[in-house]
Tab-separated table of C-alpha atoms in Angstrom:
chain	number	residue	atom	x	y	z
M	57	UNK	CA	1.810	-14.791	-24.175
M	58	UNK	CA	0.501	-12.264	-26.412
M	59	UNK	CA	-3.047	-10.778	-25.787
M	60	UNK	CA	-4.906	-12.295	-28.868
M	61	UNK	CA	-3.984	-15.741	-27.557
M	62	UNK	CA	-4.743	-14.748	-24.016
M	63	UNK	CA	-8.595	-13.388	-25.310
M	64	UNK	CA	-8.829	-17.021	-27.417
M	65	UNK	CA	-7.804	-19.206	-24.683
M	66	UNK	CA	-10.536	-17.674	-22.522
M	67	UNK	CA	-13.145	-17.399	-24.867
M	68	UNK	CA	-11.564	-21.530	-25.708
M	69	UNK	CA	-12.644	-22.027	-21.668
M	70	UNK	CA	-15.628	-20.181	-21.408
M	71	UNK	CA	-16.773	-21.817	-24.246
M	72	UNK	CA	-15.840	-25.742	-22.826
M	73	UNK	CA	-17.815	-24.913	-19.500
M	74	UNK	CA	-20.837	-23.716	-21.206
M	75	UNK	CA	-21.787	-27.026	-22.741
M	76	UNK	CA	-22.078	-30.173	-20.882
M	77	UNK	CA	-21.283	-31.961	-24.186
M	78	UNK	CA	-18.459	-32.973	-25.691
M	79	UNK	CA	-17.374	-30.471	-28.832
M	80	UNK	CA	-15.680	-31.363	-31.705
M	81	UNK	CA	-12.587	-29.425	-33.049
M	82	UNK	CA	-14.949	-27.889	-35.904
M	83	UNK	CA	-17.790	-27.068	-33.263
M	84	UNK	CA	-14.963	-25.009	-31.296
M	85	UNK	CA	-13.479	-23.468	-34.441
M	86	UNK	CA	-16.743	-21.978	-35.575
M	87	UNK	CA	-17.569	-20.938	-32.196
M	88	UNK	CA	-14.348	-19.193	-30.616
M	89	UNK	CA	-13.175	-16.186	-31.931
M	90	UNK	CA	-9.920	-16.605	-32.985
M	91	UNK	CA	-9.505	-19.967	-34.243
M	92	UNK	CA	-11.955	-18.425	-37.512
M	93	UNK	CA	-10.351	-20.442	-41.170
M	94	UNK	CA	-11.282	-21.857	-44.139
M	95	UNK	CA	-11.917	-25.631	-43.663
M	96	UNK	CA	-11.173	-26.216	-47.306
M	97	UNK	CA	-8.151	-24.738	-47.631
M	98	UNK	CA	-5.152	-27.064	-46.445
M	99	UNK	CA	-2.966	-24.678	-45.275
M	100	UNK	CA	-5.299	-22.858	-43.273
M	101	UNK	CA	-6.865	-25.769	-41.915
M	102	UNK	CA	-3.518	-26.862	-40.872
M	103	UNK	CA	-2.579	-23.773	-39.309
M	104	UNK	CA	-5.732	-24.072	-37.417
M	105	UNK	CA	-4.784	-27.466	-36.041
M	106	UNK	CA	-1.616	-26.376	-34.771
M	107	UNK	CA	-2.505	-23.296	-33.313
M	108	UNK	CA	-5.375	-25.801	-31.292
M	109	UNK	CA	-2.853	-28.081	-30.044
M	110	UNK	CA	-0.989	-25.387	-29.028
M	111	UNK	CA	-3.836	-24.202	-26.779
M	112	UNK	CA	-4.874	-27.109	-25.684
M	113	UNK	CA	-1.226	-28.194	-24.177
M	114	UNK	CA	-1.443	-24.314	-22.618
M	115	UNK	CA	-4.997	-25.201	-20.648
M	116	UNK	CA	-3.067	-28.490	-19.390
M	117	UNK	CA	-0.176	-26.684	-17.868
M	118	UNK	CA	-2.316	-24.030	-16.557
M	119	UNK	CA	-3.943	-26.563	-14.705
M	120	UNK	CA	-7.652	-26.820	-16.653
M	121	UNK	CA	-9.257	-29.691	-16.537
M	122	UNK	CA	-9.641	-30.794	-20.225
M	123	UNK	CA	-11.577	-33.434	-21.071
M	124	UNK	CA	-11.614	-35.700	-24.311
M	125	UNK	CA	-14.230	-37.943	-25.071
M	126	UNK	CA	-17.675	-38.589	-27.445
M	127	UNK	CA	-21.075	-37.561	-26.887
M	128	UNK	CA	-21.892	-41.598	-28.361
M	129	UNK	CA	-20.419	-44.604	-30.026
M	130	UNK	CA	-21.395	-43.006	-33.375
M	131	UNK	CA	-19.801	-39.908	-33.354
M	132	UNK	CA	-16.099	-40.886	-35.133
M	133	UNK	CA	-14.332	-38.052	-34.186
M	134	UNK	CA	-13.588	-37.081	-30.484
M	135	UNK	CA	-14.643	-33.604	-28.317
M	136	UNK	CA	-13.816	-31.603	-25.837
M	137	UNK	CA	-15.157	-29.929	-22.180
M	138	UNK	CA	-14.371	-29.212	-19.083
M	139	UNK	CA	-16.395	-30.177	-16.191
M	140	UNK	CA	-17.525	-27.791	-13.798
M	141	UNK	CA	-17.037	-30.209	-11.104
M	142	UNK	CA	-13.404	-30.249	-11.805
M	143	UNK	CA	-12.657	-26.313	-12.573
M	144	UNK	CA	-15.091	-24.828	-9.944
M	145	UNK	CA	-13.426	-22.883	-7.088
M	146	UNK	CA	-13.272	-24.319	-3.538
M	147	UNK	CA	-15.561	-23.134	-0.640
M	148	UNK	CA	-14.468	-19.154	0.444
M	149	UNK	CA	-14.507	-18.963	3.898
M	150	UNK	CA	-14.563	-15.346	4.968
M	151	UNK	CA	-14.994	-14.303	9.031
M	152	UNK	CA	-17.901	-10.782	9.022
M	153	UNK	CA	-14.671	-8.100	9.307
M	154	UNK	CA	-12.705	-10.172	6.584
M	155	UNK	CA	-15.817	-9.521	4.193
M	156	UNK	CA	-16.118	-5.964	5.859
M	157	UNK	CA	-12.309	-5.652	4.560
M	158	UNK	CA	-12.978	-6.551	1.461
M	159	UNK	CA	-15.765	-4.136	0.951
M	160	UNK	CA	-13.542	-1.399	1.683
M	161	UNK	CA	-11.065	-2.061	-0.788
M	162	UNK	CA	-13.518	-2.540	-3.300
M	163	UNK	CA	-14.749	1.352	-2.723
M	164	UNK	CA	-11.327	1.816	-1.962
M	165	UNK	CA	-10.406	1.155	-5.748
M	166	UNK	CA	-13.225	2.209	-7.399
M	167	UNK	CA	-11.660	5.734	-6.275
M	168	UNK	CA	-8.215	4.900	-7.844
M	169	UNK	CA	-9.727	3.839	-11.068
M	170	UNK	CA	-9.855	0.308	-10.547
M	171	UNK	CA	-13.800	-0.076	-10.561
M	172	UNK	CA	-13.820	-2.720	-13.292
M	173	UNK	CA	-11.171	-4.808	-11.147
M	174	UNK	CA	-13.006	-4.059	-7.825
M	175	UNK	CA	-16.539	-4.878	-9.418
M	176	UNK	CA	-15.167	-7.946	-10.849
M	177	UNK	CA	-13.395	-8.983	-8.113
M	178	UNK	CA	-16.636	-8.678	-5.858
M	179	UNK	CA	-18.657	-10.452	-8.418
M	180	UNK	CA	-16.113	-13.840	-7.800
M	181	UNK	CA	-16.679	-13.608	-4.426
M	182	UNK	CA	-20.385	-13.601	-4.836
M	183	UNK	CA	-19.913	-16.544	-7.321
M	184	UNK	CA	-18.595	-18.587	-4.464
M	185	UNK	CA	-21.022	-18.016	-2.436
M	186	UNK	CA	-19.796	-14.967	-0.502
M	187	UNK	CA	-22.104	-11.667	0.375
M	188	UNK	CA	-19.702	-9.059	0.610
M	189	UNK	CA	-21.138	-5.584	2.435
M	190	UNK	CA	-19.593	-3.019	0.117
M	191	UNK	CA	-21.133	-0.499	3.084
M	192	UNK	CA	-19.373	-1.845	6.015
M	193	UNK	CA	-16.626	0.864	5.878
M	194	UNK	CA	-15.910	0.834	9.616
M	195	UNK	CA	-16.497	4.481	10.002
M	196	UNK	CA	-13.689	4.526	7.005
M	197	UNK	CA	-14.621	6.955	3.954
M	198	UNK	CA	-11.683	5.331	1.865
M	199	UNK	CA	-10.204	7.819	-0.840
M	200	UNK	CA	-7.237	7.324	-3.356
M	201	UNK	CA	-6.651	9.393	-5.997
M	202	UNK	CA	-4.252	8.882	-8.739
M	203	UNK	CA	-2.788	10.415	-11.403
M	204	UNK	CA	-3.301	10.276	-15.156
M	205	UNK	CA	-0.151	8.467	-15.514
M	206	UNK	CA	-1.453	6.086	-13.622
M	207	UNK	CA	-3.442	3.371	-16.084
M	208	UNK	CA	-0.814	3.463	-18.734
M	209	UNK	CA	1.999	2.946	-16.725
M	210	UNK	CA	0.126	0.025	-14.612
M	211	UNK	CA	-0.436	-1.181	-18.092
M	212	UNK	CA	3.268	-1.054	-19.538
M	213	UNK	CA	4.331	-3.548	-15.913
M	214	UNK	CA	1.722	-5.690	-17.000
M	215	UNK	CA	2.546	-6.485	-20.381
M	216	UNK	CA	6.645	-5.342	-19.909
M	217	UNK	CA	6.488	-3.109	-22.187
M	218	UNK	CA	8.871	0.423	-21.887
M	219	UNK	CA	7.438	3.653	-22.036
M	220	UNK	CA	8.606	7.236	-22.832
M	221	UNK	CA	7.155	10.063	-20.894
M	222	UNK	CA	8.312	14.142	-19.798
M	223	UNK	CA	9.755	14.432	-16.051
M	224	UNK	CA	10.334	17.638	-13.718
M	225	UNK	CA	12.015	17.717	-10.932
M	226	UNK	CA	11.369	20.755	-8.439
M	227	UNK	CA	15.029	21.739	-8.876
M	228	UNK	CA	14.511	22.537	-12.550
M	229	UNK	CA	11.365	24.185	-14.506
M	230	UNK	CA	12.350	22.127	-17.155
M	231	UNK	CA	11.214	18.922	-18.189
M	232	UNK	CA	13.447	15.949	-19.476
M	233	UNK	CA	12.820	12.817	-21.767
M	234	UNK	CA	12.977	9.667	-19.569
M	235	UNK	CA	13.193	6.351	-21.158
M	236	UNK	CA	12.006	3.357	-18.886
M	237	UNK	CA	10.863	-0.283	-18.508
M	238	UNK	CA	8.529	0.117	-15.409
M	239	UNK	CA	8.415	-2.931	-13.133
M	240	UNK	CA	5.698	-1.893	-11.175
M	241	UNK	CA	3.431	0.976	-9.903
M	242	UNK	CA	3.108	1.671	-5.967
M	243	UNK	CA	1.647	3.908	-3.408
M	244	UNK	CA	4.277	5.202	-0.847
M	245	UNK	CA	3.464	7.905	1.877
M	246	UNK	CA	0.191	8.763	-0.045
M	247	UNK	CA	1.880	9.047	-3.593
M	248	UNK	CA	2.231	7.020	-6.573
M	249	UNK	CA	5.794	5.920	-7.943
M	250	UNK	CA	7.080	3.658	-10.745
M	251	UNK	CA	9.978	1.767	-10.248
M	252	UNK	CA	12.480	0.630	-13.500
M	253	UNK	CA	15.241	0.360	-15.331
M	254	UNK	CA	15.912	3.450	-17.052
M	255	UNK	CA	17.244	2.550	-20.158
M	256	UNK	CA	19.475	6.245	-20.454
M	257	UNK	CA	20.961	5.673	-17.454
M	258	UNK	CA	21.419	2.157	-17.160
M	259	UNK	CA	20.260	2.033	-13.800
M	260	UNK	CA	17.059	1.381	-11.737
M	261	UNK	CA	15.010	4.613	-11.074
M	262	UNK	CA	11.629	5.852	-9.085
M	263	UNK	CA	9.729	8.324	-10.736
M	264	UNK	CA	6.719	10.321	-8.661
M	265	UNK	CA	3.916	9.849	-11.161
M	266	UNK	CA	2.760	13.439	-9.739
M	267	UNK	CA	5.584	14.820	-11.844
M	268	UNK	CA	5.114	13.320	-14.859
M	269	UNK	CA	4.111	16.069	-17.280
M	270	UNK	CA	1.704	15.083	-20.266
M	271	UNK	CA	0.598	11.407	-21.769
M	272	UNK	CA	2.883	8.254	-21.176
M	273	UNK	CA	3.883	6.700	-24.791
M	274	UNK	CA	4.149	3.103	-24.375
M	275	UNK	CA	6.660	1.703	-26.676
M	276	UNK	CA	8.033	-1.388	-28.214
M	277	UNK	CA	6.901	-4.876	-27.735
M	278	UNK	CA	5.065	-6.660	-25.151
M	279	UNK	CA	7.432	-9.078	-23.430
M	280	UNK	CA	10.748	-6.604	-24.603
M	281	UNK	CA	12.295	-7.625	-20.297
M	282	UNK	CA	12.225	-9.084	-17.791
M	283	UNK	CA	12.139	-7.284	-13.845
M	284	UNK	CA	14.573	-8.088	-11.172
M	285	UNK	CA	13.365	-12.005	-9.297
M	286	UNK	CA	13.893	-10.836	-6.066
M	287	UNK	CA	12.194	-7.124	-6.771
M	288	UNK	CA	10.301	-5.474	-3.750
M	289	UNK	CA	8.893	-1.964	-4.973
M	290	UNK	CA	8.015	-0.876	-1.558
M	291	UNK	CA	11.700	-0.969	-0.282
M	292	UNK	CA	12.662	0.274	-3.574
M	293	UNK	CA	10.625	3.801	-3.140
M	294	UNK	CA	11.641	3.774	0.102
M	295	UNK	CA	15.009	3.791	0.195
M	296	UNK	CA	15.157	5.974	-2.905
M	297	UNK	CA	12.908	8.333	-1.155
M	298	UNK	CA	15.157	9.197	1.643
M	299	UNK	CA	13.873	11.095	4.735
M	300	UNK	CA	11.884	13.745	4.129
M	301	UNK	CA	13.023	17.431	5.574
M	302	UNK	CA	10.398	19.480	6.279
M	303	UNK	CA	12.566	22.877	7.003
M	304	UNK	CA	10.233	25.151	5.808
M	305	UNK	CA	7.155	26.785	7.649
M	306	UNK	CA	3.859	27.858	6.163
M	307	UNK	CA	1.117	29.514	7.478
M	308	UNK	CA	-2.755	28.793	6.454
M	309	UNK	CA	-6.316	29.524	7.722
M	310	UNK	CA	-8.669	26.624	8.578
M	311	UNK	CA	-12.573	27.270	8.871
M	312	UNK	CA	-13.715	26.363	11.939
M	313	UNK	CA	-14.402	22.877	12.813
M	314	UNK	CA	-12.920	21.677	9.415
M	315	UNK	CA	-10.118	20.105	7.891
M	316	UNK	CA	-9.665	17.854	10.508
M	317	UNK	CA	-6.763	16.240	8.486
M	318	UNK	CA	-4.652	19.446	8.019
M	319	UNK	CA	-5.374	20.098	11.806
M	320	UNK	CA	-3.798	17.181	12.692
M	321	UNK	CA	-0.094	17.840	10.943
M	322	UNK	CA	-0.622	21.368	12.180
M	323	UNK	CA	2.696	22.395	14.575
M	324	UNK	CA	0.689	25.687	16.135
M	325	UNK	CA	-2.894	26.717	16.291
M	326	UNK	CA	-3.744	30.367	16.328
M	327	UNK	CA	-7.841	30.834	16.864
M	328	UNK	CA	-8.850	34.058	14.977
M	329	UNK	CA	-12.598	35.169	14.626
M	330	UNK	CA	-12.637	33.962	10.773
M	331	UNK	CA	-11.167	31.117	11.650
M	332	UNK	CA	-8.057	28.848	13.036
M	333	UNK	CA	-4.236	29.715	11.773
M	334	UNK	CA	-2.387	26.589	11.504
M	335	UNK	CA	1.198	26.447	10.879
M	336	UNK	CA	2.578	23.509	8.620
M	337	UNK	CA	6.086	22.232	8.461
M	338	UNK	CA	6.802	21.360	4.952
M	339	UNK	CA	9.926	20.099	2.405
M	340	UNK	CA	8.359	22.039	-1.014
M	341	UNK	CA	5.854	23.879	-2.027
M	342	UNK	CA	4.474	21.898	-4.897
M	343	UNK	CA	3.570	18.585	-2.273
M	344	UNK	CA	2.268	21.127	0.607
M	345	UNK	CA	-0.150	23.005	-2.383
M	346	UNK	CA	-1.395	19.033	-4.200
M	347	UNK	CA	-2.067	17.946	-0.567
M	348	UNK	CA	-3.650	21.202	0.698
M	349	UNK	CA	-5.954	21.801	-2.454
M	350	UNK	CA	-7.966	18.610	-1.746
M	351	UNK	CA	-9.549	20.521	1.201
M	352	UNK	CA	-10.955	23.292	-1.062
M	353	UNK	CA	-12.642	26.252	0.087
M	354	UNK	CA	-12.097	24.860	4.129
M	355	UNK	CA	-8.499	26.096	3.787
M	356	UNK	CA	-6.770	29.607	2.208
M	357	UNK	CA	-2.955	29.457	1.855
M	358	UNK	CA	-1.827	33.052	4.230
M	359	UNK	CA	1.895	32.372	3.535
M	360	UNK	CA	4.894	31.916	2.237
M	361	UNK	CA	3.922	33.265	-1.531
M	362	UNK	CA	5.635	30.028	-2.969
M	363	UNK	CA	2.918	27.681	-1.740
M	364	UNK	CA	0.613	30.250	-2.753
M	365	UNK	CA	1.503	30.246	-6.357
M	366	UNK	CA	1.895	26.060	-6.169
M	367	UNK	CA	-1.549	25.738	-4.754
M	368	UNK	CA	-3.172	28.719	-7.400
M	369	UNK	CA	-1.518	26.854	-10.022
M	370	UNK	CA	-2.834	23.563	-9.307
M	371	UNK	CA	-6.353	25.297	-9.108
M	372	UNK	CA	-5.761	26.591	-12.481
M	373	UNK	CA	-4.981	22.990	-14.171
M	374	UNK	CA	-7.831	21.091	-12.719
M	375	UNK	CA	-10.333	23.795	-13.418
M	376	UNK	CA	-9.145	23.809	-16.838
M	377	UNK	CA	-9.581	20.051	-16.978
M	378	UNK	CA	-12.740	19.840	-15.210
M	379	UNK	CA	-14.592	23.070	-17.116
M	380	UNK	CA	-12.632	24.011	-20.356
M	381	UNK	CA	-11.540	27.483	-20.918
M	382	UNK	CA	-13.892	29.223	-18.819
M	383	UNK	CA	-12.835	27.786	-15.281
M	384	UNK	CA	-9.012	27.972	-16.484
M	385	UNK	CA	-10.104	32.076	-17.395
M	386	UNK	CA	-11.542	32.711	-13.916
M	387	UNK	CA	-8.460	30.018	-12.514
M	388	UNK	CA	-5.983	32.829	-14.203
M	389	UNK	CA	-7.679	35.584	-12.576
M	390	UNK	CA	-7.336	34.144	-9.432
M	391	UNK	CA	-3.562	33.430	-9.715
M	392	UNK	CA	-2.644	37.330	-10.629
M	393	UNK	CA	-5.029	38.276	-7.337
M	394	UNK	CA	-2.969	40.803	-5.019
M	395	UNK	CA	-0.931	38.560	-2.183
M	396	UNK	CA	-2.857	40.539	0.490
M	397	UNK	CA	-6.558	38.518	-0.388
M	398	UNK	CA	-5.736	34.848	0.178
M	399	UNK	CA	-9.298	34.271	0.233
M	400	UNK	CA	-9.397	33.939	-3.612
M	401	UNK	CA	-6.843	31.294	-3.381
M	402	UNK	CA	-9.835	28.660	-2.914
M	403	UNK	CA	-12.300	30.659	-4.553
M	404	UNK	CA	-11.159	29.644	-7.863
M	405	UNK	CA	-12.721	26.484	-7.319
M	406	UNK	CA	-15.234	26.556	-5.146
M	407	UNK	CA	-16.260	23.193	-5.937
M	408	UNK	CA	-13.799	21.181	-4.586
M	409	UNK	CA	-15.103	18.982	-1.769
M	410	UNK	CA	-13.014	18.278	1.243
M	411	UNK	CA	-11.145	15.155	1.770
M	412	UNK	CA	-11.676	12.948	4.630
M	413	UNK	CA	-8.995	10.862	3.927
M	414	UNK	CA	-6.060	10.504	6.794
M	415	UNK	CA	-2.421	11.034	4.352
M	416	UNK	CA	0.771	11.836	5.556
M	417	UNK	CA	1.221	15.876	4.654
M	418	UNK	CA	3.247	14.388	1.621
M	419	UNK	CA	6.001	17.205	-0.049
């Protein structure tokens, strides 16, 4: 179904349970957007009258309650409604820590970039009668953050639709040209993946959306395939995932008393006057530095020089999103700092807040 008929058959509905009267098909044609013609042209009037049975026969198999009668004997021609009785949702039962649950989500997703889906979400459950505490977090401060690739790729699943975007791989400072028709977007082990069929391979593929570099181009039609029946993303990105071998060793200074959540993946603690050593199995440098940068200022990278660099150069790119050229100036700066003052690591931005969210040290 194609989004303008989508948008009219809503507006069709919202229109049918805003009257308690029965509407004629010229009443609904000058009121919903879409079904907008000339009465007194033929052909448009007939096109009109197809596209409205058309609709109509859609409502019934969706299940609306349509209703045909007159509002008296002296109207000639018949109308349309639908009865509120008939369309309105059943009772929502939900138990305190159900409702609690949902509250979290909702400030959950307003973090991922969901808020118009949480808010409206929340404001169906209060339609039904349902108070949901969108402060009962449980002692939870729920965090998700995703990344720009995020909304148009969620969008391309949605309407099946195959996009075109630039992938690196840490093997390779290059970027290629992947062609796919994404089935669906998922979180797995704290990081976002789309899983697809990519179309210059022939095969079904994961892509980290962390390493897609620049915009997503959707392309073609909506409705251009069709995913897999019996498709489970989760087992997808896991199994193409793998284990992950942390081999590597790196070294970083914790203030004291925070970053509770690198503390906890830490394999050794070494307490120093300026603050705690912790020492951090990881698989690359580039996961270690995007996981370790959401703690700002609470945590300097001492060593290896490779997660160094990673986590400078992630500094660099969101103060030159966040600020323009001057925070990407003094970002630069910090990068070409001598190796011996790991204290400027953080510095670049001192604004970063630490995270309290609990995530898997992700590489």
């Amino acid at each position: 179904m194609s989004r303008s008929r989508t948008e009219r058959l809503v507006n069709l509905v919202i229109c049918l349970l805003s009257t308690r009267r029965f509407l004629t098909a010229a009443q609904i044609a000058a009121t919903v957007p879409g079904y907008e013609h000339d009465p007194d042209d033929l052909r448009e009037h007939e096109a009109f009258q197809r596209k409205f049975e058309r609709d109509k026969a859609e409502l019934r198999e969706l299940g609306v309650p349509l209703e045909i009668g007159t509002a008296s004997i002296f109207d000639a021609e018949p109308g349309y409604r639908i009865a509120r009785r008939d369309y309105g949702l059943p009772e929502i039962p939900l138990a305190p820590d159900e409702a609690a649950a949902v509250g979290v989500a909702a400030r959950l997703w307003r973090h991922a970039g969901l808020a118009a889906a949480a808010s409206s979400g929340l404001a169906k459950l209060r339609a039904g009668g349902i108070e949901v505490d969108e402060q009962a977090t449980l002692g939870i401060e729920p965090v998700v953050a995703v990344d720009p690739a995020f909304t148009p790729l969620a969008t391309a699943a949605r309407e099946r639709r195959a996009v075109v975007f630039a992938y690196r791989v840490p093997e390779d400072d290059k970027s290629s040209t992947r062609h796919l028709q994404p089935w669906g977007v998922v979180c797995w082990r704290g990081r976002w993946y789309v899983v697809g069929h990519d179309t210059d391979r022939g095969a079904a593929r994961c892509f980290r959306l962390s390493r897609i570099v620049g915009s997503v181009r959707l392309t073609g039609a909506p409705g251009a395939f069709t995913p897999p029946a019996d498709l489970d993303l989760m087992s997808h990105v896991a199994s193409w995932s793998g284990p992950v071998d942390r081999s590597r060793s790196a070294r970083v200074l914790a203030r004291a008393g925070r970053a509770a959540g690198v503390r906890r993946w830490a394999e050794a603690v070494e307490a120093t006057p300026d603050g705690d050593i912790l020492t951090l199995r990881y698989a690359e440098p580039h996961g270690l530095a995007g996981w370790l940068v959401k703690y700002g200022p609470d945590v300097t990278v001492l060593e290896p020089a490779e997660v160094r660099d990673a986590l400078v150069a992630r500094l660099r790119e969101m103060a030159g999103v966040a600020a323009g050229p001057a925070s990407a100036a003094r970002a630069a700066a910090a990068q070409t700092a001598p190796a011996a003052t790991p204290a400027a690591v953080p510095a670049a931005v001192p604004t970063v807040a630490p995270s309290r969210e609990r995530e898997e040290v992700a590489a």
